[in-house]
Short mmCIF file of C-alpha atoms in Angstrom, two decimals:
data_model
loop_
_atom_site.label_atom_id
_atom_site.label_comp_id
_atom_site.label_asym_id
_atom_site.label_seq_id
_atom_site.Cartn_x
_atom_site.Cartn_y
_atom_site.Cartn_z
CA MET Y 1 123.91 -13.72 -13.16
CA ARG Y 2 121.54 -11.00 -12.04
CA HIS Y 3 119.61 -8.15 -13.59
CA PHE Y 4 121.39 -4.80 -13.28
CA GLY Y 5 124.48 -6.70 -12.12
CA TYR Y 6 126.66 -4.49 -14.34
CA LEU Y 7 125.87 -1.47 -12.14
CA ALA Y 8 128.28 -0.51 -9.38
CA PRO Y 9 127.12 -1.66 -5.92
CA ASP Y 10 126.64 1.92 -4.71
CA VAL Y 11 124.44 2.71 -7.73
CA ARG Y 12 122.31 -0.37 -7.14
CA SER Y 13 122.00 0.60 -3.50
CA GLU Y 14 120.68 4.03 -4.49
CA LEU Y 15 118.16 2.58 -6.93
CA PHE Y 16 116.85 -0.50 -5.14
CA HIS Y 17 114.94 -1.07 -1.94
CA ARG Y 18 115.53 -4.78 -2.58
CA GLU Y 19 118.17 -5.65 -5.15
CA PRO Y 20 117.60 -8.22 -7.92
CA GLY Y 21 118.51 -11.76 -6.91
CA GLU Y 22 121.06 -14.01 -8.54
CA PHE Y 23 120.02 -16.94 -10.73
CA ASP Y 24 121.50 -19.48 -13.13
CA ILE Y 25 120.48 -22.52 -15.16
CA ASP Y 26 120.08 -24.54 -11.95
CA SER Y 27 117.66 -22.05 -10.34
CA PRO Y 28 114.04 -23.08 -9.77
CA GLN Y 29 112.20 -23.26 -13.07
CA ARG Y 30 109.49 -20.78 -12.06
CA LEU Y 31 112.07 -18.13 -11.12
CA LEU Y 32 114.10 -18.76 -14.25
CA GLY Y 33 111.04 -18.31 -16.48
CA ALA Y 34 110.18 -15.04 -14.75
CA ALA Y 35 113.77 -13.78 -14.99
CA LEU Y 36 114.19 -14.14 -18.77
CA GLY Y 37 113.46 -10.45 -19.26
CA ALA Y 38 114.28 -9.08 -22.71
CA THR Y 39 115.24 -12.17 -24.71
CA LEU Y 40 117.47 -10.92 -27.51
CA TYR Y 41 117.34 -12.76 -30.83
CA SER Y 42 120.39 -13.01 -33.08
CA PRO Y 43 120.95 -14.88 -36.36
CA ALA Y 44 123.19 -17.88 -35.71
CA SER Y 45 125.20 -16.94 -38.80
CA ARG Y 46 126.84 -13.85 -37.27
CA PRO Y 47 130.61 -14.16 -37.78
CA ARG Y 48 131.49 -12.64 -34.36
CA LEU Y 49 128.68 -14.33 -32.47
CA ALA Y 50 130.74 -15.36 -29.43
CA ALA Y 51 132.05 -11.81 -28.98
CA ASP Y 52 128.53 -10.44 -29.46
CA ILE Y 53 127.19 -12.75 -26.75
CA VAL Y 54 129.82 -11.62 -24.24
CA LYS Y 55 129.25 -7.97 -25.13
CA GLN Y 56 125.48 -8.18 -24.73
CA CYS Y 57 125.87 -9.92 -21.39
CA GLU Y 58 128.06 -7.06 -20.19
CA HIS Y 59 125.25 -4.68 -21.22
CA GLY Y 60 122.58 -6.46 -19.20
CA VAL Y 61 121.20 -9.18 -21.50
CA VAL Y 62 120.47 -12.35 -19.52
CA SER Y 63 118.81 -14.46 -22.23
CA MET Y 64 119.52 -14.82 -25.95
CA VAL Y 65 118.12 -16.90 -28.81
CA LEU Y 66 120.51 -17.89 -31.59
CA CYS Y 67 118.22 -18.39 -34.56
CA LEU Y 68 118.53 -21.06 -37.24
CA GLU Y 69 114.97 -20.59 -38.45
CA ASP Y 70 113.22 -17.50 -39.86
CA SER Y 71 116.26 -15.20 -39.67
CA ILE Y 72 118.38 -17.58 -41.78
CA ASP Y 73 117.96 -18.22 -45.50
CA ASP Y 74 117.27 -21.88 -46.25
CA ALA Y 75 120.52 -22.09 -48.20
CA ASP Y 76 122.51 -20.77 -45.23
CA VAL Y 77 121.39 -23.21 -42.55
CA ALA Y 78 124.33 -25.60 -42.84
CA GLY Y 79 126.81 -22.75 -42.65
CA ALA Y 80 125.00 -21.25 -39.65
CA GLU Y 81 125.14 -24.61 -37.85
CA ASP Y 82 128.89 -24.80 -38.48
CA ASN Y 83 129.24 -21.25 -37.20
CA LEU Y 84 127.34 -22.09 -34.00
CA VAL Y 85 129.67 -24.99 -33.24
CA HIS Y 86 132.71 -22.80 -33.88
CA GLN Y 87 131.38 -19.86 -31.85
CA PHE Y 88 130.37 -22.00 -28.85
CA ALA Y 89 133.94 -23.26 -28.67
CA ALA Y 90 135.07 -19.63 -28.34
CA LEU Y 91 132.78 -18.80 -25.40
CA PRO Y 92 134.41 -18.24 -22.01
CA THR Y 93 134.46 -21.25 -19.68
CA GLY Y 94 134.98 -21.84 -15.98
CA PRO Y 95 134.43 -19.52 -13.00
CA SER Y 96 137.20 -17.14 -14.13
CA GLY Y 97 136.04 -17.04 -17.75
CA GLY Y 98 133.11 -14.71 -17.20
CA VAL Y 99 129.34 -15.07 -17.36
CA THR Y 100 127.29 -15.64 -20.50
CA PRO Y 101 123.52 -15.21 -20.89
CA LEU Y 102 121.11 -18.10 -20.92
CA LEU Y 103 121.57 -19.28 -24.52
CA PHE Y 104 118.82 -20.97 -26.55
CA ILE Y 105 118.99 -22.20 -30.14
CA ARG Y 106 115.93 -21.76 -32.32
CA VAL Y 107 115.87 -24.87 -34.47
CA ARG Y 108 113.88 -26.02 -37.48
CA THR Y 109 113.50 -29.77 -36.85
CA PRO Y 110 113.76 -32.20 -33.91
CA GLU Y 111 116.65 -33.96 -35.66
CA GLN Y 112 118.60 -30.70 -35.65
CA ILE Y 113 118.56 -30.67 -31.84
CA LEU Y 114 120.30 -34.02 -31.52
CA ASP Y 115 122.75 -33.30 -34.32
CA LEU Y 116 123.77 -30.00 -32.74
CA VAL Y 117 124.37 -31.32 -29.23
CA ARG Y 118 126.51 -34.13 -30.64
CA ARG Y 119 128.58 -31.65 -32.61
CA LEU Y 120 128.86 -29.25 -29.68
CA GLY Y 121 130.26 -31.94 -27.41
CA ASP Y 122 131.43 -30.47 -24.09
CA ASP Y 123 130.54 -26.97 -25.31
CA ALA Y 124 126.87 -27.91 -24.92
CA GLU Y 125 127.33 -26.81 -21.30
CA HIS Y 126 126.87 -23.23 -22.56
CA LEU Y 127 123.39 -24.09 -23.83
CA ALA Y 128 120.23 -23.50 -21.78
CA GLY Y 129 117.84 -25.07 -24.26
CA PHE Y 130 115.94 -24.75 -27.51
CA VAL Y 131 113.21 -22.59 -29.01
CA LEU Y 132 110.64 -24.70 -30.85
CA PRO Y 133 108.94 -22.99 -33.82
CA LYS Y 134 105.31 -23.21 -34.96
CA PHE Y 135 104.44 -25.32 -31.95
CA THR Y 136 101.31 -27.48 -32.00
CA GLU Y 137 100.46 -30.80 -30.39
CA ASP Y 138 101.50 -32.82 -33.46
CA ARG Y 139 104.70 -30.87 -34.09
CA GLY Y 140 105.56 -30.34 -30.45
CA VAL Y 141 105.91 -33.88 -29.16
CA PRO Y 142 108.85 -34.87 -31.43
CA PHE Y 143 110.63 -31.61 -30.52
CA LEU Y 144 110.18 -32.15 -26.79
CA GLU Y 145 111.26 -35.78 -27.03
CA ALA Y 146 114.40 -34.61 -28.82
CA VAL Y 147 115.14 -32.08 -26.05
CA THR Y 148 114.74 -34.86 -23.47
CA GLU Y 149 117.08 -37.13 -25.43
CA ALA Y 150 119.62 -34.33 -25.82
CA GLU Y 151 119.68 -33.90 -22.06
CA THR Y 152 120.33 -37.61 -21.61
CA LEU Y 153 123.15 -37.53 -24.18
CA THR Y 154 124.96 -34.58 -22.62
CA GLY Y 155 124.08 -34.71 -18.93
CA CYS Y 156 123.15 -31.01 -19.20
CA ARG Y 157 119.88 -29.43 -18.15
CA PHE Y 158 117.96 -28.20 -21.22
CA PHE Y 159 114.71 -26.26 -21.36
CA ALA Y 160 112.27 -25.75 -24.21
CA MET Y 161 110.51 -22.55 -25.21
CA PRO Y 162 107.70 -23.32 -27.68
CA VAL Y 163 106.68 -20.53 -30.04
CA LEU Y 164 102.92 -20.22 -30.50
CA GLU Y 165 102.54 -18.93 -34.05
CA SER Y 166 100.69 -21.51 -36.14
CA PRO Y 167 97.69 -20.59 -38.36
CA GLY Y 168 95.59 -23.13 -36.44
CA LEU Y 169 96.01 -20.98 -33.35
CA LEU Y 170 95.10 -17.78 -35.17
CA HIS Y 171 92.04 -19.00 -37.09
CA LEU Y 172 88.90 -18.83 -35.00
CA GLU Y 173 87.45 -22.16 -36.18
CA THR Y 174 90.54 -24.14 -35.08
CA ARG Y 175 91.79 -22.05 -32.14
CA ALA Y 176 90.11 -23.88 -29.28
CA GLU Y 177 91.17 -27.30 -30.54
CA THR Y 178 94.74 -26.13 -31.23
CA LEU Y 179 95.03 -24.50 -27.81
CA ALA Y 180 93.72 -27.61 -26.10
CA GLY Y 181 96.30 -29.74 -27.90
CA ILE Y 182 99.13 -27.36 -26.99
CA ALA Y 183 97.94 -27.40 -23.37
CA ARG Y 184 97.98 -31.21 -23.28
CA THR Y 185 101.49 -31.31 -24.69
CA VAL Y 186 103.16 -28.66 -22.52
CA THR Y 187 101.44 -30.00 -19.41
CA LYS Y 188 102.83 -33.48 -20.09
CA TYR Y 189 106.32 -31.99 -20.43
CA ARG Y 190 105.87 -29.31 -17.76
CA ASP Y 191 109.34 -29.80 -16.23
CA ARG Y 192 110.86 -29.16 -19.64
CA VAL Y 193 108.90 -26.03 -20.70
CA LEU Y 194 110.47 -22.81 -19.38
CA ALA Y 195 108.19 -20.32 -21.12
CA LEU Y 196 105.80 -19.97 -24.04
CA ARG Y 197 106.62 -17.34 -26.66
CA LEU Y 198 104.10 -15.59 -28.92
CA GLY Y 199 104.84 -15.30 -32.65
CA VAL Y 200 102.81 -12.18 -33.33
CA THR Y 201 104.65 -11.39 -36.59
CA ASP Y 202 103.36 -14.68 -38.02
CA PHE Y 203 99.85 -13.89 -36.78
CA CYS Y 204 99.90 -10.56 -38.61
CA SER Y 205 101.41 -12.16 -41.71
CA ALA Y 206 98.45 -14.50 -42.09
CA TYR Y 207 96.23 -11.47 -42.77
CA GLY Y 208 98.76 -9.23 -44.49
CA LEU Y 209 98.95 -6.91 -41.47
CA ARG Y 210 101.81 -4.99 -39.89
CA ARG Y 211 101.42 -2.58 -37.01
CA THR Y 212 103.04 0.87 -37.16
CA PRO Y 213 105.35 2.25 -34.43
CA GLU Y 214 102.40 4.13 -32.94
CA MET Y 215 100.40 0.92 -32.44
CA THR Y 216 100.86 -1.92 -30.00
CA ALA Y 217 99.97 -5.55 -30.59
CA TYR Y 218 96.83 -4.90 -28.53
CA ASP Y 219 95.60 -2.32 -31.05
CA VAL Y 220 95.43 -5.09 -33.68
CA GLN Y 221 92.23 -6.84 -32.65
CA LEU Y 222 93.02 -10.15 -34.36
CA VAL Y 223 96.28 -10.37 -32.42
CA ALA Y 224 94.81 -9.13 -29.15
CA GLY Y 225 92.15 -11.82 -29.32
CA VAL Y 226 94.74 -14.58 -29.72
CA ILE Y 227 96.86 -13.23 -26.86
CA GLY Y 228 93.81 -13.16 -24.59
CA ASP Y 229 92.88 -16.74 -25.45
CA VAL Y 230 96.46 -18.01 -24.98
CA VAL Y 231 96.66 -16.45 -21.51
CA ASN Y 232 93.15 -17.73 -20.71
CA VAL Y 233 94.19 -21.34 -21.36
CA LEU Y 234 97.94 -21.38 -20.69
CA GLY Y 235 98.66 -18.49 -18.32
CA ARG Y 236 96.38 -19.24 -15.38
CA ALA Y 237 97.53 -18.42 -11.85
CA ASP Y 238 96.13 -21.60 -10.30
CA GLY Y 239 99.33 -23.63 -10.68
CA THR Y 240 98.46 -25.00 -14.13
CA GLY Y 241 99.76 -22.02 -16.09
CA PHE Y 242 103.09 -21.16 -17.71
CA THR Y 243 105.14 -18.02 -18.19
CA VAL Y 244 103.93 -16.44 -21.44
CA THR Y 245 106.28 -13.83 -22.89
CA GLY Y 246 105.40 -10.65 -24.74
CA PRO Y 247 105.55 -10.28 -28.54
CA VAL Y 248 108.45 -8.80 -30.47
CA TRP Y 249 108.69 -5.04 -31.04
CA GLU Y 250 109.88 -4.58 -34.63
CA TYR Y 251 110.96 -0.94 -34.75
CA PHE Y 252 114.29 0.65 -33.93
CA ARG Y 253 114.79 3.31 -36.63
CA LEU Y 254 113.34 6.77 -36.94
CA GLN Y 255 109.95 6.72 -38.67
CA GLU Y 256 107.59 9.45 -39.72
CA ARG Y 257 105.05 9.88 -36.95
CA MET Y 258 101.36 10.08 -37.81
CA PHE Y 259 100.03 10.64 -34.29
CA LYS Y 260 101.00 12.68 -31.27
CA PRO Y 261 103.49 11.08 -28.86
CA GLN Y 262 101.94 8.74 -26.33
CA LEU Y 263 104.75 9.13 -23.81
CA ARG Y 264 103.57 11.60 -21.19
CA SER Y 265 105.98 14.25 -19.96
CA SER Y 266 105.12 14.18 -16.24
CA PRO Y 267 107.80 11.64 -15.15
CA PHE Y 268 110.43 13.55 -17.16
CA LEU Y 269 110.55 16.96 -15.52
CA SER Y 270 114.15 17.51 -14.47
CA GLY Y 271 117.80 16.88 -15.22
CA ARG Y 272 118.62 14.30 -17.88
CA ALA Y 273 115.05 13.05 -17.87
CA GLU Y 274 113.58 15.48 -20.41
CA SER Y 275 116.41 14.73 -22.83
CA LEU Y 276 115.81 11.03 -22.31
CA ARG Y 277 112.09 11.46 -23.04
CA THR Y 278 112.91 13.24 -26.29
CA ASP Y 279 115.31 10.49 -27.32
CA LEU Y 280 112.73 7.80 -26.59
CA ILE Y 281 110.10 9.53 -28.72
CA GLU Y 282 112.51 10.19 -31.58
CA HIS Y 283 113.47 6.53 -31.70
CA ASP Y 284 109.87 5.25 -31.55
CA MET Y 285 110.31 3.84 -28.06
CA ASP Y 286 107.14 5.30 -26.59
CA GLY Y 287 105.10 2.66 -28.42
CA LEU Y 288 107.39 -0.03 -27.03
CA LEU Y 289 106.97 1.26 -23.48
CA ARG Y 290 103.19 1.28 -23.82
CA GLU Y 291 103.23 -2.26 -25.19
CA ILE Y 292 105.40 -3.51 -22.30
CA GLU Y 293 102.89 -2.10 -19.82
CA LEU Y 294 100.03 -3.71 -21.73
CA ASP Y 295 101.92 -7.01 -21.82
CA ARG Y 296 101.98 -7.09 -18.03
CA ALA Y 297 98.37 -5.94 -17.72
CA ASN Y 298 97.40 -8.88 -19.94
CA GLY Y 299 99.37 -11.51 -18.01
CA LEU Y 300 102.63 -11.61 -20.03
CA LEU Y 301 106.13 -11.39 -18.59
CA GLY Y 302 109.36 -10.75 -20.49
CA LYS Y 303 109.60 -9.88 -24.16
CA THR Y 304 111.12 -11.03 -27.42
CA CYS Y 305 113.60 -8.40 -28.66
CA ILE Y 306 115.41 -8.04 -31.97
CA HIS Y 307 117.53 -5.00 -31.11
CA PRO Y 308 119.80 -4.28 -28.10
CA SER Y 309 118.19 -0.84 -27.62
CA HIS Y 310 114.99 -2.59 -26.46
CA VAL Y 311 116.64 -4.40 -23.56
CA ALA Y 312 117.02 -1.56 -21.07
CA PRO Y 313 113.37 -0.38 -21.37
CA VAL Y 314 112.06 -3.92 -20.89
CA HIS Y 315 114.18 -4.45 -17.79
CA ALA Y 316 113.50 -1.01 -16.31
CA LEU Y 317 109.75 -1.59 -16.59
CA SER Y 318 110.11 -5.08 -15.09
CA VAL Y 319 111.41 -3.75 -11.77
CA VAL Y 320 108.73 -3.86 -9.09
CA SER Y 321 107.84 -0.40 -7.80
CA HIS Y 322 108.00 0.31 -4.10
CA GLU Y 323 104.23 0.78 -4.08
CA GLU Y 324 103.59 -2.59 -5.76
CA TYR Y 325 105.91 -4.29 -3.29
CA SER Y 326 104.21 -2.63 -0.35
CA ASP Y 327 100.79 -3.79 -1.55
CA ALA Y 328 102.00 -7.33 -2.30
CA THR Y 329 103.68 -7.84 1.07
CA ASP Y 330 100.61 -6.51 2.89
CA ILE Y 331 98.34 -8.90 1.00
CA LEU Y 332 100.60 -11.89 1.73
CA HIS Y 333 101.24 -10.98 5.37
CA PRO Y 334 100.45 -13.95 7.65
CA GLU Y 335 97.94 -11.86 9.57
CA ALA Y 336 95.94 -11.37 6.36
CA ASN Y 337 95.41 -15.09 5.72
CA GLY Y 338 91.77 -14.86 6.72
CA GLY Y 339 90.96 -12.47 3.89
CA GLY Y 340 89.27 -9.13 4.12
CA VAL Y 341 90.08 -5.71 2.70
CA LEU Y 342 93.14 -3.63 3.60
CA ARG Y 343 93.79 0.00 2.85
CA SER Y 344 97.00 0.39 0.88
CA ALA Y 345 99.94 1.84 2.80
CA TYR Y 346 100.01 4.44 0.02
CA THR Y 347 96.36 5.25 0.95
CA ASN Y 348 95.27 5.29 -2.69
CA LYS Y 349 93.58 1.92 -3.19
CA MET Y 350 92.03 -1.09 -1.49
CA ASN Y 351 93.86 -4.40 -1.32
CA GLU Y 352 91.37 -7.24 -1.19
CA VAL Y 353 93.36 -10.14 0.24
CA LYS Y 354 91.84 -13.18 -1.45
CA PRO Y 355 91.22 -11.78 -4.98
CA HIS Y 356 94.62 -10.04 -5.08
CA ARG Y 357 96.68 -12.92 -3.65
CA ALA Y 358 97.70 -14.39 -7.03
CA TRP Y 359 98.76 -10.95 -8.24
CA ALA Y 360 100.81 -10.46 -5.07
CA GLU Y 361 102.56 -13.82 -5.50
CA ARG Y 362 103.44 -13.00 -9.12
CA THR Y 363 104.67 -9.58 -8.06
CA LEU Y 364 107.02 -10.99 -5.42
CA LEU Y 365 108.37 -13.50 -7.95
CA ARG Y 366 109.13 -10.60 -10.29
CA ALA Y 367 110.70 -8.75 -7.37
CA GLN Y 368 112.99 -11.70 -6.76
CA ALA Y 369 114.17 -11.54 -10.37
CA PHE Y 370 114.23 -7.79 -11.05
CA GLY Y 371 114.34 -6.21 -7.62
CA VAL Y 372 112.23 -3.53 -5.94
CA ALA Y 373 112.83 0.15 -6.59
CA ARG Y 374 113.41 2.51 -3.71
CA GLU Y 375 110.55 4.80 -2.81
CA GLY Y 376 110.64 7.71 -5.22
CA VAL Y 377 112.74 5.86 -7.81
CA GLY Y 378 110.85 5.29 -11.04
CA PHE Y 379 111.23 4.03 -14.56
CA VAL Y 380 113.25 7.01 -15.78
CA GLU Y 381 115.97 6.63 -13.13
CA LEU Y 382 116.19 2.88 -13.76
CA LEU Y 383 116.31 3.37 -17.52
CA ALA Y 384 118.93 6.11 -17.32
CA ALA Y 385 121.13 3.88 -15.16
CA GLY Y 386 120.62 0.94 -17.54
CA ILE Y 387 121.56 2.70 -20.78
CA ARG Y 388 125.21 2.04 -21.52
#
């Protein structure tokens, strides 16, 4: 699979200086974690789940989570498990059967992992791994051991995506100890952990908070503080860190707006663009766009999504701009190995080789997954092409 693979080759050629690369479950773990993009959550109880998965893949979704936890009533879990087994059997198979996204199941208990892979049988080949809720050191080890055992049972490659959402991580007096325990656990199972996901809704719930469509997670100081500490400990660029994904954006319906739109008009001056800007504001997407940019500025990559309309904006903003690519390749040029300061080819900034090297490496990894836009092609053109 590849991002923007649903676009016609001539359209991709017009949009991209360097097209997104292909990847699959056997790709290098670091690339796969960076390529998750907008991970779309769906209740595992949906009666047409297999058809929904195929449809979303055709619309650009490359990773999905089929949830047996918070989105399912306790009384419905057994039925949702039965539905998963039935729906996996209906997924296309073989090279001629079509492509499906990377599929993860969000489970409740370690025992559920082993039970599900036994019941799935050969259909477990459709599964990329498991999402592990309320992850801490004590809870995490049994989950990760179960994922390892499931891989042995099936012969398939399975990844884990722990969700960091426990009260111990939120509360200041226990945060450092909880983070240290999580770090010990995921480091021990590094080859198994694809990405770490942030459960911001649970963080807000602990204090009876809920952000409005005009506010990002970073406007809620309690949440912003946790995100900063998680990246500080678990998102370092020195080889010890992990991919940490952005929090869920909850809104997709029209809401009464209290503040002026945050989405500036300057990139939307001609053609379909102004209409697209209006649509984004009317559907509360300007807050989402701002949060995606702040995710990246704070060291996060990818995003949890609960509505298909969020996918295209996340992916459009994940594409590396031509200017970013130019700066990154200059910084990593062999002739710059000795360090020093370079003037950007765009003549609008300095590129300091040693301090900016980690940023450049992360940027080229993102370019491998999402591609590099042509000079003059921006977010609006990528978004307009991605809306189907």
